[in-house]
PDB file of C-alpha atoms and ligand atoms in Angstrom:
ATOM      1  CA  MET A 528      84.780 151.551  58.632  1.00 55.00           C
ATOM      2  CA  ALA A 529      86.090 147.979  59.125  1.00 59.00           C
ATOM      3  CA  TRP A 530      89.712 149.024  59.582  1.00 67.00           C
ATOM      4  CA  PHE A 531      89.297 150.135  63.173  1.00 70.00           C
ATOM      5  CA  LYS A 532      86.610 147.740  64.260  1.00 71.00           C
ATOM      6  CA  ARG A 533      87.606 144.219  65.274  1.00 70.00           C
ATOM      7  CA  GLN A 534      85.854 141.821  62.999  1.00 71.00           C
ATOM      8  CA  LYS A 535      87.510 138.579  64.062  1.00 69.00           C
ATOM      9  CA  LYS A 536      87.258 137.278  67.616  1.00 66.00           C
ATOM     10  CA  ALA A 537      90.212 138.146  69.807  1.00 65.00           C
ATOM     11  CA  ILE A 538      92.671 135.315  70.263  1.00 62.00           C
ATOM     12  CA  ASP A 539      92.113 134.976  73.998  1.00 58.00           C
ATOM     13  CA  GLN A 540      88.427 134.423  73.478  1.00 58.00           C
ATOM     14  CA  ALA A 541      89.098 131.383  71.319  1.00 60.00           C
ATOM     15  CA  THR A 542      89.990 129.141  74.233  1.00 62.00           C
ATOM     16  CA  PRO A 543      87.983 129.152  77.455  1.00 63.00           C
ATOM     17  CA  PRO A 544      89.974 130.483  80.463  1.00 60.00           C
ATOM     18  CA  GLU A 545      90.228 127.097  82.213  1.00 58.00           C
ATOM     19  CA  GLU A 546      92.105 125.644  79.239  1.00 60.00           C
ATOM     20  CA  ARG A 547      94.566 128.481  78.808  1.00 60.00           C
ATOM     21  CA  ARG A 548      97.370 126.874  80.796  1.00 61.00           C
ATOM     22  CA  VAL A 549     100.024 124.758  79.072  1.00 59.00           C
ATOM     23  CA  ARG A 550      99.544 121.258  80.367  1.00 60.00           C
ATOM     24  CA  THR A 551     102.821 119.882  81.653  1.00 59.00           C
ATOM     25  CA  GLU A 552     101.565 118.820  85.056  1.00 65.00           C
ATOM     26  CA  GLY A 553     102.290 115.179  85.788  1.00 80.00           C
ATOM     27  CA  LEU A 554     104.749 114.820  82.922  1.00 91.00           C
ATOM     28  CA  TRP A 555     107.764 115.408  85.116  1.00 93.00           C
ATOM     29  CA  VAL A 556     108.580 114.001  88.537  1.00 93.00           C
ATOM     30  CA  LYS A 557     111.079 115.310  91.051  1.00 94.00           C
ATOM     31  CA  CYS A 558     113.210 112.600  92.630  1.00 95.00           C
ATOM     32  CA  GLU A 559     112.826 112.689  96.420  1.00 93.00           C
ATOM     33  CA  SER A 560     116.414 111.645  96.898  1.00 95.00           C
ATOM     34  CA  CYS A 561     118.636 113.462  94.358  1.00 96.00           C
ATOM     35  CA  ARG A 562     116.105 116.164  93.377  1.00 95.00           C
ATOM     36  CA  ALA A 563     116.649 115.482  89.689  1.00 95.00           C
ATOM     37  CA  ILE A 564     113.681 116.222  87.447  1.00 95.00           C
ATOM     38  CA  VAL A 565     112.826 112.988  85.658  1.00 95.00           C
ATOM     39  CA  PHE A 566     110.472 112.488  82.731  1.00 94.00           C
ATOM     40  CA  ARG A 567     107.584 110.390  84.078  1.00 94.00           C
ATOM     41  CA  LYS A 568     107.646 108.028  81.119  1.00 94.00           C
ATOM     42  CA  ASP A 569     111.369 107.311  81.608  1.00 94.00           C
ATOM     43  CA  LEU A 570     110.684 106.640  85.279  1.00 95.00           C
ATOM     44  CA  GLU A 571     107.876 104.228  84.488  1.00 94.00           C
ATOM     45  CA  GLU A 572     109.994 102.386  81.940  1.00 95.00           C
ATOM     46  CA  ASN A 573     112.686 102.079  84.602  1.00 97.00           C
ATOM     47  CA  LEU A 574     110.281 100.300  87.054  1.00 97.00           C
ATOM     48  CA  LEU A 575     109.836 103.553  89.032  1.00 97.00           C
ATOM     49  CA  VAL A 576     113.514 103.693  89.934  1.00 97.00           C
ATOM     50  CA  CYS A 577     115.300 107.047  89.516  1.00 96.00           C
ATOM     51  CA  PRO A 578     117.708 106.630  86.570  1.00 95.00           C
ATOM     52  CA  LYS A 579     120.122 109.132  88.142  1.00 95.00           C
ATOM     53  CA  CYS A 580     120.477 107.887  91.741  1.00 97.00           C
ATOM     54  CA  GLN A 581     118.582 104.536  91.814  1.00 97.00           C
ATOM     55  CA  PHE A 582     116.091 105.810  94.398  1.00 97.00           C
ATOM     56  CA  HIS A 583     113.131 103.394  94.476  1.00 98.00           C
ATOM     57  CA  PHE A 584     109.803 105.225  94.184  1.00 97.00           C
ATOM     58  CA  ARG A 585     106.798 103.572  95.798  1.00 97.00           C
ATOM     59  CA  MET A 586     104.892 101.178  93.535  1.00 97.00           C
ATOM     60  CA  ASN A 587     101.184 100.544  93.904  1.00 97.00           C
ATOM     61  CA  SER A 588      99.821  97.047  94.426  1.00 98.00           C
ATOM     62  CA  LYS A 589      98.775  96.515  90.808  1.00 97.00           C
ATOM     63  CA  GLN A 590     102.057  97.777  89.350  1.00 97.00           C
ATOM     64  CA  ARG A 591     103.838  95.403  91.722  1.00 98.00           C
ATOM     65  CA  LEU A 592     101.858  92.348  90.629  1.00 98.00           C
ATOM     66  CA  GLY A 593     102.315  93.394  87.008  1.00 97.00           C
ATOM     67  CA  MET A 594     106.067  93.526  87.553  1.00 97.00           C
ATOM     68  CA  LEU A 595     106.407  90.206  89.401  1.00 98.00           C
ATOM     69  CA  LEU A 596     103.893  87.968  87.677  1.00 98.00           C
ATOM     70  CA  ASP A 597     103.863  86.795  84.056  1.00 97.00           C
ATOM     71  CA  GLY A 598     100.898  88.277  82.223  1.00 93.00           C
ATOM     72  CA  LYS A 599      97.482  87.596  83.706  1.00 94.00           C
ATOM     73  CA  TRP A 600      96.802  86.806  87.352  1.00 97.00           C
ATOM     74  CA  THR A 601      93.584  85.918  89.180  1.00 98.00           C
ATOM     75  CA  GLU A 602      92.544  87.962  92.181  1.00 98.00           C
ATOM     76  CA  LEU A 603      91.355  86.051  95.264  1.00 98.00           C
ATOM     77  CA  ASP A 604      88.691  87.220  97.757  1.00 97.00           C
ATOM     78  CA  ALA A 605      88.267  90.589  96.026  1.00 95.00           C
ATOM     79  CA  GLY A 606      84.861  91.280  97.597  1.00 95.00           C
ATOM     80  CA  MET A 607      85.912  91.275 101.248  1.00 97.00           C
ATOM     81  CA  VAL A 608      85.037  94.559 103.021  1.00 97.00           C
ATOM     82  CA  SER A 609      85.611  95.846 106.573  1.00 95.00           C
ATOM     83  CA  THR A 610      82.526  96.039 108.791  1.00 94.00           C
ATOM     84  CA  ASP A 611      83.843  98.892 110.997  1.00 96.00           C
ATOM     85  CA  PRO A 612      83.336  96.757 114.138  1.00 94.00           C
ATOM     86  CA  LEU A 613      84.068  99.566 116.633  1.00 96.00           C
ATOM     87  CA  LYS A 614      82.072 102.269 114.786  1.00 97.00           C
ATOM     88  CA  PHE A 615      85.284 104.260 115.083  1.00 97.00           C
ATOM     89  CA  VAL A 616      85.438 108.014 114.546  1.00 96.00           C
ATOM     90  CA  ASP A 617      88.554 110.217 114.706  1.00 94.00           C
ATOM     91  CA  THR A 618      88.756 113.354 112.557  1.00 94.00           C
ATOM     92  CA  LYS A 619      86.450 111.466 110.209  1.00 95.00           C
ATOM     93  CA  ALA A 620      84.262 108.377 110.580  1.00 97.00           C
ATOM     94  CA  TYR A 621      86.205 105.207 109.774  1.00 98.00           C
ATOM     95  CA  SER A 622      83.343 103.983 107.578  1.00 97.00           C
ATOM     96  CA  GLN A 623      83.682 107.171 105.510  1.00 97.00           C
ATOM     97  CA  ARG A 624      87.467 106.782 105.364  1.00 97.00           C
ATOM     98  CA  ILE A 625      87.012 103.311 103.894  1.00 97.00           C
ATOM     99  CA  LYS A 626      84.464 104.541 101.359  1.00 97.00           C
ATOM    100  CA  ASP A 627      86.761 107.377 100.246  1.00 97.00           C
ATOM    101  CA  ALA A 628      89.716 105.027  99.841  1.00 97.00           C
ATOM    102  CA  GLN A 629      87.584 102.528  97.931  1.00 98.00           C
ATOM    103  CA  ARG A 630      86.389 105.212  95.560  1.00 97.00           C
ATOM    104  CA  LYS A 631      89.863 106.619  95.032  1.00 97.00           C
ATOM    105  CA  LEU A 632      91.687 103.322  94.504  1.00 97.00           C
ATOM    106  CA  LYS A 633      88.920 101.149  93.102  1.00 96.00           C
ATOM    107  CA  MET A 634      89.729  98.329  95.518  1.00 97.00           C
ATOM    108  CA  ASN A 635      88.046  97.124  98.708  1.00 98.00           C
ATOM    109  CA  ASP A 636      90.960  97.094 101.147  1.00 98.00           C
ATOM    110  CA  ALA A 637      94.717  97.512 101.447  1.00 98.00           C
ATOM    111  CA  ILE A 638      95.877  94.286  99.786  1.00 98.00           C
ATOM    112  CA  ILE A 639      95.484  92.264  96.603  1.00 98.00           C
ATOM    113  CA  THR A 640      95.933  88.520  96.964  1.00 98.00           C
ATOM    114  CA  ALA A 641      96.399  86.707  93.694  1.00 98.00           C
ATOM    115  CA  GLU A 642      97.167  83.442  92.020  1.00 98.00           C
ATOM    116  CA  GLY A 643      99.560  83.662  89.107  1.00 98.00           C
ATOM    117  CA  GLN A 644     102.866  82.600  87.656  1.00 98.00           C
ATOM    118  CA  LEU A 645     106.366  83.902  88.258  1.00 98.00           C
ATOM    119  CA  ASN A 646     108.749  82.898  85.476  1.00 98.00           C
ATOM    120  CA  GLY A 647     106.431  79.996  84.715  1.00 97.00           C
ATOM    121  CA  LYS A 648     106.153  78.816  88.340  1.00 97.00           C
ATOM    122  CA  ALA A 649     102.683  78.838  89.896  1.00 98.00           C
ATOM    123  CA  VAL A 650     102.650  81.040  93.011  1.00 98.00           C
ATOM    124  CA  ILE A 651     100.280  82.748  95.419  1.00 98.00           C
ATOM    125  CA  CYS A 652     101.304  86.397  95.557  1.00 98.00           C
ATOM    126  CA  CYS A 653      99.986  89.123  97.878  1.00 98.00           C
ATOM    127  CA  SER A 654     100.709  92.791  97.314  1.00 98.00           C
ATOM    128  CA  MET A 655      99.899  95.523  99.818  1.00 98.00           C
ATOM    129  CA  GLU A 656      98.547  98.945  98.810  1.00 98.00           C
ATOM    130  CA  PHE A 657     100.002 101.871 100.770  1.00 98.00           C
ATOM    131  CA  GLY A 658      97.517 104.307  99.248  1.00 97.00           C
ATOM    132  CA  PHE A 659      94.670 102.566 101.086  1.00 98.00           C
ATOM    133  CA  ILE A 660      94.765 104.045 104.637  1.00 97.00           C
ATOM    134  CA  GLY A 661      98.560 103.718 104.791  1.00 97.00           C
ATOM    135  CA  GLY A 662      98.474 100.051 103.787  1.00 97.00           C
ATOM    136  CA  SER A 663      97.236  99.300 107.279  1.00 98.00           C
ATOM    137  CA  MET A 664      96.292  95.779 108.334  1.00 98.00           C
ATOM    138  CA  GLY A 665      92.774  95.387 109.670  1.00 98.00           C
ATOM    139  CA  ALA A 666      90.528  92.338 109.696  1.00 98.00           C
ATOM    140  CA  VAL A 667      90.244  92.260 105.890  1.00 98.00           C
ATOM    141  CA  VAL A 668      93.992  92.312 105.205  1.00 98.00           C
ATOM    142  CA  GLY A 669      94.583  89.720 107.950  1.00 98.00           C
ATOM    143  CA  GLU A 670      91.854  87.448 106.656  1.00 98.00           C
ATOM    144  CA  LYS A 671      92.922  87.760 103.021  1.00 98.00           C
ATOM    145  CA  VAL A 672      96.540  86.956 103.869  1.00 98.00           C
ATOM    146  CA  THR A 673      95.400  83.973 105.976  1.00 98.00           C
ATOM    147  CA  ARG A 674      93.245  82.669 103.135  1.00 98.00           C
ATOM    148  CA  ALA A 675      96.119  83.153 100.691  1.00 98.00           C
ATOM    149  CA  ILE A 676      98.319  81.036 103.002  1.00 98.00           C
ATOM    150  CA  GLU A 677      95.615  78.364 103.207  1.00 98.00           C
ATOM    151  CA  MET A 678      95.274  78.425  99.424  1.00 98.00           C
ATOM    152  CA  SER A 679      99.023  78.008  99.221  1.00 98.00           C
ATOM    153  CA  ILE A 680      98.826  74.893 101.415  1.00 98.00           C
ATOM    154  CA  GLU A 681      95.826  73.479  99.563  1.00 98.00           C
ATOM    155  CA  THR A 682      97.351  73.871  96.106  1.00 98.00           C
ATOM    156  CA  ARG A 683     100.967  73.319  97.205  1.00 98.00           C
ATOM    157  CA  GLN A 684     102.135  76.561  95.665  1.00 98.00           C
ATOM    158  CA  PRO A 685     104.807  78.773  97.230  1.00 98.00           C
ATOM    159  CA  LEU A 686     103.791  82.065  98.808  1.00 98.00           C
ATOM    160  CA  ILE A 687     105.146  85.568  98.201  1.00 98.00           C
ATOM    161  CA  ILE A 688     103.966  88.589 100.193  1.00 98.00           C
ATOM    162  CA  VAL A 689     105.076  92.091  99.225  1.00 98.00           C
ATOM    163  CA  SER A 690     104.647  94.329 102.275  1.00 98.00           C
ATOM    164  CA  CYS A 691     104.132  98.076 102.137  1.00 98.00           C
ATOM    165  CA  SER A 692     102.402  99.187 105.289  1.00 97.00           C
ATOM    166  CA  GLY A 693     102.328 101.504 108.269  1.00 96.00           C
ATOM    167  CA  GLY A 694     101.249  98.602 110.490  1.00 96.00           C
ATOM    168  CA  ALA A 695      98.040  97.488 112.181  1.00 97.00           C
ATOM    169  CA  ARG A 696      94.903  99.543 111.493  1.00 97.00           C
ATOM    170  CA  MET A 697      94.209 101.612 114.590  1.00 95.00           C
ATOM    171  CA  MET A 698      90.566 102.114 113.700  1.00 97.00           C
ATOM    172  CA  GLU A 699      89.940  98.407 114.234  1.00 97.00           C
ATOM    173  CA  GLY A 700      91.728  98.369 117.604  1.00 96.00           C
ATOM    174  CA  THR A 701      92.337  94.971 119.087  1.00 96.00           C
ATOM    175  CA  ILE A 702      90.689  93.227 116.124  1.00 97.00           C
ATOM    176  CA  SER A 703      93.532  94.387 113.916  1.00 97.00           C
ATOM    177  CA  LEU A 704      96.048  93.230 116.538  1.00 96.00           C
ATOM    178  CA  MET A 705      94.512  89.759 116.511  1.00 97.00           C
ATOM    179  CA  GLN A 706      95.464  89.472 112.856  1.00 97.00           C
ATOM    180  CA  LEU A 707      99.127  89.267 113.857  1.00 97.00           C
ATOM    181  CA  ALA A 708      98.507  86.043 115.764  1.00 97.00           C
ATOM    182  CA  LYS A 709      96.143  84.627 113.143  1.00 98.00           C
ATOM    183  CA  VAL A 710      98.496  85.178 110.208  1.00 98.00           C
ATOM    184  CA  SER A 711     101.512  83.950 112.171  1.00 98.00           C
ATOM    185  CA  ALA A 712      99.692  80.744 113.116  1.00 98.00           C
ATOM    186  CA  ALA A 713      98.751  80.160 109.470  1.00 98.00           C
ATOM    187  CA  LEU A 714     102.382  80.690 108.442  1.00 98.00           C
ATOM    188  CA  ALA A 715     103.451  78.089 111.004  1.00 98.00           C
ATOM    189  CA  ARG A 716     101.149  75.599 109.251  1.00 98.00           C
ATOM    190  CA  LEU A 717     102.695  76.560 105.898  1.00 98.00           C
ATOM    191  CA  ASP A 718     106.091  75.871 107.425  1.00 97.00           C
ATOM    192  CA  ASP A 719     104.920  72.424 108.639  1.00 98.00           C
ATOM    193  CA  GLU A 720     103.901  71.676 105.062  1.00 97.00           C
ATOM    194  CA  LYS A 721     107.451  72.551 103.923  1.00 97.00           C
ATOM    195  CA  LEU A 722     106.245  75.168 101.465  1.00 98.00           C
ATOM    196  CA  PRO A 723     108.410  78.235 100.898  1.00 98.00           C
ATOM    197  CA  TYR A 724     107.326  81.720 101.859  1.00 98.00           C
ATOM    198  CA  LEU A 725     109.294  84.663 100.466  1.00 98.00           C
ATOM    199  CA  SER A 726     108.702  87.990 102.188  1.00 98.00           C
ATOM    200  CA  VAL A 727     109.487  91.139 100.220  1.00 98.00           C
ATOM    201  CA  LEU A 728     109.764  94.294 102.320  1.00 98.00           C
ATOM    202  CA  THR A 729     109.339  97.600 100.533  1.00 98.00           C
ATOM    203  CA  ASP A 730     109.310 101.202 101.700  1.00 97.00           C
ATOM    204  CA  PRO A 731     107.763 101.446 104.281  1.00 97.00           C
ATOM    205  CA  THR A 732     107.207  98.242 106.265  1.00 97.00           C
ATOM    206  CA  THR A 733     106.556  99.095 109.885  1.00 97.00           C
ATOM    207  CA  GLY A 734     104.488  98.316 112.976  1.00 96.00           C
ATOM    208  CA  GLY A 735     102.301  95.220 113.166  1.00 96.00           C
ATOM    209  CA  VAL A 736     103.172  94.046 109.658  1.00 97.00           C
ATOM    210  CA  THR A 737     106.882  93.947 110.520  1.00 97.00           C
ATOM    211  CA  ALA A 738     105.939  92.327 113.823  1.00 96.00           C
ATOM    212  CA  SER A 739     104.125  89.516 112.036  1.00 96.00           C
ATOM    213  CA  TYR A 740     104.328  88.163 108.493  1.00 98.00           C
ATOM    214  CA  ALA A 741     106.877  90.559 106.966  1.00 98.00           C
ATOM    215  CA  MET A 742     109.663  89.162 109.155  1.00 98.00           C
ATOM    216  CA  LEU A 743     108.551  85.516 109.063  1.00 98.00           C
ATOM    217  CA  GLY A 744     109.689  84.658 105.544  1.00 98.00           C
ATOM    218  CA  ASP A 745     111.962  81.728 104.786  1.00 98.00           C
ATOM    219  CA  LEU A 746     113.805  84.558 103.086  1.00 98.00           C
ATOM    220  CA  ASN A 747     113.238  88.185 104.044  1.00 98.00           C
ATOM    221  CA  ILE A 748     114.184  90.306 101.046  1.00 98.00           C
ATOM    222  CA  ALA A 749     114.059  94.098 100.974  1.00 98.00           C
ATOM    223  CA  GLU A 750     114.295  96.783  98.342  1.00 98.00           C
ATOM    224  CA  PRO A 751     117.193  99.262  98.698  1.00 98.00           C
ATOM    225  CA  GLY A 752     116.671 102.183 101.050  1.00 97.00           C
ATOM    226  CA  ALA A 753     113.340 100.936 102.409  1.00 97.00           C
ATOM    227  CA  LEU A 754     112.227 102.065 105.863  1.00 96.00           C
ATOM    228  CA  ILE A 755     111.713  98.905 107.889  1.00 97.00           C
ATOM    229  CA  GLY A 756     111.038  98.869 111.607  1.00 96.00           C
ATOM    230  CA  PHE A 757     108.565  98.360 114.400  1.00 95.00           C
ATOM    231  CA  ALA A 758     108.329 101.644 116.322  1.00 92.00           C
ATOM    232  CA  GLY A 759     109.409 104.963 114.801  1.00 85.00           C
ATOM    233  CA  PRO A 760     112.885 106.389 115.541  1.00 86.00           C
ATOM    234  CA  ARG A 761     111.551 109.189 117.785  1.00 88.00           C
ATOM    235  CA  VAL A 762     109.761 106.747 120.087  1.00 91.00           C
ATOM    236  CA  ILE A 763     112.883 104.564 120.329  1.00 93.00           C
ATOM    237  CA  GLU A 764     115.153 107.538 121.062  1.00 93.00           C
ATOM    238  CA  GLN A 765     112.851 108.702 123.822  1.00 94.00           C
ATOM    239  CA  THR A 766     112.647 105.232 125.335  1.00 94.00           C
ATOM    240  CA  ILE A 767     116.327 104.294 125.339  1.00 94.00           C
ATOM    241  CA  ARG A 768     117.501 107.910 125.737  1.00 95.00           C
ATOM    242  CA  GLN A 769     120.199 107.490 123.102  1.00 93.00           C
ATOM    243  CA  LYS A 770     120.849 108.971 119.682  1.00 92.00           C
ATOM    244  CA  LEU A 771     120.237 106.447 116.936  1.00 92.00           C
ATOM    245  CA  PRO A 772     122.989 105.652 114.396  1.00 91.00           C
ATOM    246  CA  GLU A 773     122.991 106.915 110.810  1.00 88.00           C
ATOM    247  CA  GLY A 774     120.807 104.917 108.412  1.00 89.00           C
ATOM    248  CA  PHE A 775     118.986 103.197 111.284  1.00 92.00           C
ATOM    249  CA  GLN A 776     115.889 101.251 110.113  1.00 95.00           C
ATOM    250  CA  ARG A 777     116.917 101.296 106.433  1.00 96.00           C
ATOM    251  CA  SER A 778     117.331  98.012 104.511  1.00 97.00           C
ATOM    252  CA  GLU A 779     121.127  98.188 104.212  1.00 97.00           C
ATOM    253  CA  PHE A 780     121.543  98.757 107.959  1.00 97.00           C
ATOM    254  CA  LEU A 781     119.197  95.871 108.745  1.00 97.00           C
ATOM    255  CA  LEU A 782     121.019  93.542 106.350  1.00 98.00           C
ATOM    256  CA  GLU A 783     124.312  94.384 108.030  1.00 97.00           C
ATOM    257  CA  HIS A 784     122.782  93.580 111.431  1.00 96.00           C
ATOM    258  CA  GLY A 785     121.279  90.267 110.393  1.00 96.00           C
ATOM    259  CA  PHE A 786     117.598  91.191 110.199  1.00 96.00           C
ATOM    260  CA  LEU A 787     117.375  90.613 106.444  1.00 98.00           C
ATOM    261  CA  ASP A 788     118.682  87.975 104.078  1.00 98.00           C
ATOM    262  CA  ALA A 789     119.135  90.207 101.051  1.00 98.00           C
ATOM    263  CA  VAL A 790     118.665  93.697  99.671  1.00 98.00           C
ATOM    264  CA  VAL A 791     117.763  93.411  96.008  1.00 98.00           C
ATOM    265  CA  HIS A 792     117.451  96.124  93.359  1.00 98.00           C
ATOM    266  CA  ARG A 793     113.984  96.237  91.819  1.00 98.00           C
ATOM    267  CA  LYS A 794     115.215  95.285  88.361  1.00 97.00           C
ATOM    268  CA  ASP A 795     116.689  92.054  89.797  1.00 98.00           C
ATOM    269  CA  LEU A 796     113.816  91.228  92.144  1.00 98.00           C
ATOM    270  CA  LYS A 797     111.802  88.909  89.905  1.00 98.00           C
ATOM    271  CA  GLY A 798     114.899  86.904  88.947  1.00 98.00           C
ATOM    272  CA  PHE A 799     115.977  86.709  92.585  1.00 98.00           C
ATOM    273  CA  LEU A 800     112.558  85.420  93.693  1.00 98.00           C
ATOM    274  CA  SER A 801     112.513  82.923  90.841  1.00 98.00           C
ATOM    275  CA  ASN A 802     115.972  81.544  91.714  1.00 98.00           C
ATOM    276  CA  SER A 803     115.064  81.374  95.403  1.00 98.00           C
ATOM    277  CA  LEU A 804     111.929  79.371  94.607  1.00 98.00           C
ATOM    278  CA  ASP A 805     113.964  76.950  92.449  1.00 97.00           C
ATOM    279  CA  LEU A 806     116.375  76.505  95.311  1.00 97.00           C
ATOM    280  CA  LEU A 807     113.728  76.047  98.012  1.00 96.00           C
ATOM    281  CA  MET A 808     111.388  73.827  95.983  1.00 92.00           C
ATOM    282  CA  SER A 809     114.025  71.377  94.747  1.00 86.00           C
TER     283      SER A 809
HETATM  284 ZN1  LIG B 965     117.211 110.388  92.062  1.00 50.07          ZN
END
């Protein structure tokens, strides 16, 4: 009586239920600016810039170093970890926040400092990681940047810092604020040594990072459309009791008002930095 009894397994039993969805997740990305749906691979090949409207997606610290430096680079001070000096707790303990970020990103804090080459020129290059507690600057970021500056002086190599940060790290209170003074003082020594420092500001660069090293470059160069500022627009509006103009705190606006030296498209950034170094080192 085989003709009415199912002998083969039903099709939907062949694959377990958790695998029954077609996997397209992560293959396509929606552009935040023009809402076009872009194939992730095309986006990656285009340096994470939307091919339709040139919107610059955020790059992580490793992608950034990979884009700017030739081949291999050596990481400096990779083992430095925050000690949670205030034993700070908000919605979550700060120590736990650090652990979670470390596990997720496989790095110890919000910056990579590295020694490498840019178009054959030896440089010290620092790249901030927004994914690590908003790229905030606590004692570790401040100390690593300071050591990178000192390394720059010692080896007479120019310095590049790519900022991407919400500002000082609140969970380290005044200790994170002290980093502003420390890094600025180190940059003054770099200046005395007549070594160039190129600051690259990417979306977003705000708060204590803008108020210290991001704006202290011999050249301050930003990516198009990046949010750059100290306080947020709402706080400013409430303080001065005025409506802020269109495009306020974006790179193009800041260039027009003399806060930046250049706004450079990501595809031209490496060449621009290389030419600037040639100019400043000769
Ligand atoms: Zn777009």
